[in-house]
CSV table of C-alpha atoms in Angstrom, one decimal:
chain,number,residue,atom,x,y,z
A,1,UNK,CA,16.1,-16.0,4.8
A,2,UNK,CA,12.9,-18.0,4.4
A,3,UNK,CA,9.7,-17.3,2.4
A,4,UNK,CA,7.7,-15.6,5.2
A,5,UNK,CA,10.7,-13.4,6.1
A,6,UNK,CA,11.2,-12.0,2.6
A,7,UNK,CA,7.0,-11.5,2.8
A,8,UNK,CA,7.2,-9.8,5.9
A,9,UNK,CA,10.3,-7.8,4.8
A,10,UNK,CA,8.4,-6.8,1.5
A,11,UNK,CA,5.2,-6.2,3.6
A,12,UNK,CA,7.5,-3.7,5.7
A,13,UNK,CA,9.0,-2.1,3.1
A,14,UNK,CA,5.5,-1.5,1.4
A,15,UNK,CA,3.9,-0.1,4.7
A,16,UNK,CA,7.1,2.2,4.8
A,17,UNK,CA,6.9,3.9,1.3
A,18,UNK,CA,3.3,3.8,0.8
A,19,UNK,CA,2.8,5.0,4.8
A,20,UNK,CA,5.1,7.5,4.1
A,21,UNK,CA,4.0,9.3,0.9
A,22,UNK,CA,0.5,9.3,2.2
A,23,UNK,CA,1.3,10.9,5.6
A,24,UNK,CA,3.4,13.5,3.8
A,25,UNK,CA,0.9,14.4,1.7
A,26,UNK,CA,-1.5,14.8,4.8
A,27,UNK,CA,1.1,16.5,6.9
A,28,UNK,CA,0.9,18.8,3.7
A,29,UNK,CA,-3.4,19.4,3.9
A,30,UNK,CA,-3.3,19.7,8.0
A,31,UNK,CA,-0.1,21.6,8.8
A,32,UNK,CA,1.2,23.1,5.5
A,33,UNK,CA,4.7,21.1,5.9
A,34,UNK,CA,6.9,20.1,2.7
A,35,UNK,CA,5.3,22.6,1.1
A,36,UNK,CA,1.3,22.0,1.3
A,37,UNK,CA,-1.2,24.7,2.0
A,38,UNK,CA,-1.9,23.8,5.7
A,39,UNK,CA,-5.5,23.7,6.5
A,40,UNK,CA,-6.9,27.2,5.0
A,41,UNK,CA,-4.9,26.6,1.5
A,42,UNK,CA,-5.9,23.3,1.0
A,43,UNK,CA,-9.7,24.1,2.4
A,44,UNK,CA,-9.8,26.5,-0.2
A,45,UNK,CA,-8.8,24.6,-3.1
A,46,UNK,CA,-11.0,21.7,-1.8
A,47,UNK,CA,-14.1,24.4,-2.1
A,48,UNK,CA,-12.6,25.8,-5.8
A,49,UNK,CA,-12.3,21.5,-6.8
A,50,UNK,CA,-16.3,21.1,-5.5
A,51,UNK,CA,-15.5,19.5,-1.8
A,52,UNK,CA,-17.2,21.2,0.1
A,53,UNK,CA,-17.7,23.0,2.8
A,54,UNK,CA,-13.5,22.8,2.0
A,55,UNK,CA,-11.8,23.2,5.2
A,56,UNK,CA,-13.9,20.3,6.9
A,57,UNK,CA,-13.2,18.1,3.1
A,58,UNK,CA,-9.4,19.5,3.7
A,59,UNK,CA,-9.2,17.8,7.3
A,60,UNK,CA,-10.9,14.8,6.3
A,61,UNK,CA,-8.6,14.3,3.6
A,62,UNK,CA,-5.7,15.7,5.7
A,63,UNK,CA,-6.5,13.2,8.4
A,64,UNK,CA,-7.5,10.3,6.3
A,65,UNK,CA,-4.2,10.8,4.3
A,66,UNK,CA,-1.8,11.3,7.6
A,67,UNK,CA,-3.4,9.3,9.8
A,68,UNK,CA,-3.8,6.2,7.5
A,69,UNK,CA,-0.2,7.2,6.2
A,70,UNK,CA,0.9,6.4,9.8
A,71,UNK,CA,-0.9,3.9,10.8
A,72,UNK,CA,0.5,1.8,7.6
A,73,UNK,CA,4.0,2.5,7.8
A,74,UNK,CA,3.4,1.5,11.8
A,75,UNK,CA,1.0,-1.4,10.9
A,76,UNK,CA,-0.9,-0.8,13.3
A,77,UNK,CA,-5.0,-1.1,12.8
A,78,UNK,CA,-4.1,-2.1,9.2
A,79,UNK,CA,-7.0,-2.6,8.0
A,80,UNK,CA,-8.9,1.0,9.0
A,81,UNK,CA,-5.7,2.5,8.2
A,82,UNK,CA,-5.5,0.9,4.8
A,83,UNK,CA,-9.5,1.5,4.2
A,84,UNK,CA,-9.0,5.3,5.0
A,85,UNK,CA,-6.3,5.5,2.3
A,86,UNK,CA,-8.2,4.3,-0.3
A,87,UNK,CA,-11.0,5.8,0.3
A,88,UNK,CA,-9.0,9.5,0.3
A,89,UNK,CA,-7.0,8.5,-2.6
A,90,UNK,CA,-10.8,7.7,-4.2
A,91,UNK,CA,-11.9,10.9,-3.8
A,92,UNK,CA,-8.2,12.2,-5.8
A,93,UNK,CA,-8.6,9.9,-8.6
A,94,UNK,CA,-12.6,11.3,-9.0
A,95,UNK,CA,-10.4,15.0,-9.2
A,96,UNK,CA,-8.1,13.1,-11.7
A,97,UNK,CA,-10.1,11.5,-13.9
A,98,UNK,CA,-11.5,13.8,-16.2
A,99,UNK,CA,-7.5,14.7,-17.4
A,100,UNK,CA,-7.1,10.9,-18.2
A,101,UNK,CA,-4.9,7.7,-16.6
A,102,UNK,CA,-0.9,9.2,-16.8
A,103,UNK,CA,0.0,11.7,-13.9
A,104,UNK,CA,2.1,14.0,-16.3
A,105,UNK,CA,-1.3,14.7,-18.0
A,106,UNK,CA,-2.7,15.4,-14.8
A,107,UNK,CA,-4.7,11.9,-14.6
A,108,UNK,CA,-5.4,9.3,-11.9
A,109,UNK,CA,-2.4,7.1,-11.8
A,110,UNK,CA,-0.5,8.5,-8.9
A,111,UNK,CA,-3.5,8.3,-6.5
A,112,UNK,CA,-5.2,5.2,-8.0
A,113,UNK,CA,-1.6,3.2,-7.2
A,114,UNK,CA,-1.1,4.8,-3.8
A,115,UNK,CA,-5.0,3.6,-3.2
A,116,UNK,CA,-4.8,0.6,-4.5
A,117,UNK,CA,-1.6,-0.5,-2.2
A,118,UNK,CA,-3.4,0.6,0.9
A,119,UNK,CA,-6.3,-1.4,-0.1
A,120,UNK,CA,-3.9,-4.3,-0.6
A,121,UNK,CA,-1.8,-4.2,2.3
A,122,UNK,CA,-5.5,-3.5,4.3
A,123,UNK,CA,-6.5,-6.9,2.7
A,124,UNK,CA,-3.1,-8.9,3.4
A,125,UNK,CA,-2.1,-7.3,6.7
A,126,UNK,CA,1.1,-6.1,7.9
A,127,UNK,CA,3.0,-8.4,8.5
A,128,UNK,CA,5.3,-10.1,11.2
A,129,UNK,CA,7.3,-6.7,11.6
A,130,UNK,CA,4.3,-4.2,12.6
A,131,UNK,CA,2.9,-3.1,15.7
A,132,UNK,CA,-0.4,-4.8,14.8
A,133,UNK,CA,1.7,-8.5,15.0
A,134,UNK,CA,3.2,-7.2,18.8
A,135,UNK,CA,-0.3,-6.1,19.9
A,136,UNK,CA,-1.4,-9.8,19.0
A,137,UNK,CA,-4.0,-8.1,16.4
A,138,UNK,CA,-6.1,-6.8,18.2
A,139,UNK,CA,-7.0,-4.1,16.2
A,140,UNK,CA,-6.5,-6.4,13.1
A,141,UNK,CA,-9.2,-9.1,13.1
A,142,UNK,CA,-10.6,-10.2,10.0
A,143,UNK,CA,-13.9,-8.8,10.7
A,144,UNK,CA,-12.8,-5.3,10.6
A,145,UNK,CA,-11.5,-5.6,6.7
A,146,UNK,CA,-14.9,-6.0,5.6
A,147,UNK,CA,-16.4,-3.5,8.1
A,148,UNK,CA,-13.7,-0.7,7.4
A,149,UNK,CA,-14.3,-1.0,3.3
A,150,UNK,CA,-17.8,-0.9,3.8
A,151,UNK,CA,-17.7,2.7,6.3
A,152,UNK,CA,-14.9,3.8,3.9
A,153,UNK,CA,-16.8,3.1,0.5
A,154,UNK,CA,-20.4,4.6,1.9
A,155,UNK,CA,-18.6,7.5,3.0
A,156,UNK,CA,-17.0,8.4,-0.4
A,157,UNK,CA,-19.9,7.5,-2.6
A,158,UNK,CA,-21.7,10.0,-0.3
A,159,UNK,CA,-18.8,12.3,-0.6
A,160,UNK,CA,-17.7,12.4,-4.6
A,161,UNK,CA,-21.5,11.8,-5.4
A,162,UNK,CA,-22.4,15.0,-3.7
A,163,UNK,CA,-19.4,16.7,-5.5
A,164,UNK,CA,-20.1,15.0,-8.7
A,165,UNK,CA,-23.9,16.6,-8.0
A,166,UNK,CA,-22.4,20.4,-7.5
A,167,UNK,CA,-20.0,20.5,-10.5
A,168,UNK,CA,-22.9,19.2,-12.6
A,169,UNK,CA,-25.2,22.0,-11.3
A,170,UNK,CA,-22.4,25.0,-11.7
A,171,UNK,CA,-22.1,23.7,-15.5
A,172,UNK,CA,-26.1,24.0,-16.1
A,173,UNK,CA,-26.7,26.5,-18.3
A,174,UNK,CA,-23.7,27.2,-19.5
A,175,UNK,CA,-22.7,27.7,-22.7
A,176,UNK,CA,-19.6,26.0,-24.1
A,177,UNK,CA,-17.4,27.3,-27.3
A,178,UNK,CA,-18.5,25.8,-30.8
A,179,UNK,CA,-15.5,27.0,-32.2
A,180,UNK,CA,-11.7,28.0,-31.2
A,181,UNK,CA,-10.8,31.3,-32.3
């Protein structure tokens, strides 16, 4: 087995686990599969986290999550589908953050590492053994890395910022414990 065959094997295999976890977890927002809280649930915990209005922040995380999810583990449009990860996985870690880096604490780690492989495999492509390499890329030019960062990023600045704005308002005025009884 050469070099570029154990790349595009390992490419493959990250596309396949990383694809997969994502579009479970948006299979879990859209339909309520494997457990999730199909569109309604997961709108309403989107409104009680500050996304709002929740069921449009629940499909666009639903389909950002599924759809990228997909289109990784089928490399195809890799670098959209990668971009679209992240930039869901983004808006979990903002949710995250405030409970520190470990996941068993409740922090960022788990969506930071599933965001930060789509971002990678957006930025180093799919591979020999994708749909994307038997299309003859053409919905994975180098052009459209830049591009799809750039739509993803200005969409979730616009997104957590306006969250980030909300929670900060419903905290105004209120006053916090000076001591635990």
């Amino acid at each position: 087995m050469t070099c570029d065959d154990r790349r595009d094997l390992g490419l493959l295999l990250l596309r396949l686990g990383t694809g997969g976890v994502l579009a479970a977890h948006g299979a879990q927002k859209l339909f309520g599969w494997f457990g999730g809280g199909g569109i309604e649930g997961t709108g309403q915990f989107m409104e009680s986290i500050g996304y709002t209005p929740g069921r449009t922040s629940a499909t666009a995380a639903g389909l950002a999550e599924a759809g990228g999810g997909l289109l990784l583990a089928l490399g195809l449009a890799t670098p959209a589908a990668g971009a679209a990860a992240a930039g869901a996985m983004a808006g979990a870690s903002a949710v995250h953050a405030p409970n520190g880096f470990f996941n068993q604490e409740g922090g960022f780690e788990y969506a930071a590492s599933l965001g930060l492989t789509a971002a990678g495999l957006a930025v180093t492509g799919p591979g020999r053994f994708s749909l994307d390499h038997a299309l003859g890329h053409a919905v994975n030019r180098g052009w459209m890395i830049p591009v799809a960062f750039a739509a993803t990023a200005a969409a979730t600045v616009v997104t957590v910022g306006a969250r980030s704005r909300r929670l900060r308002r419903s905290r105004e005025g209120r006053q916090e414990a000076l001591f635990e009884e």
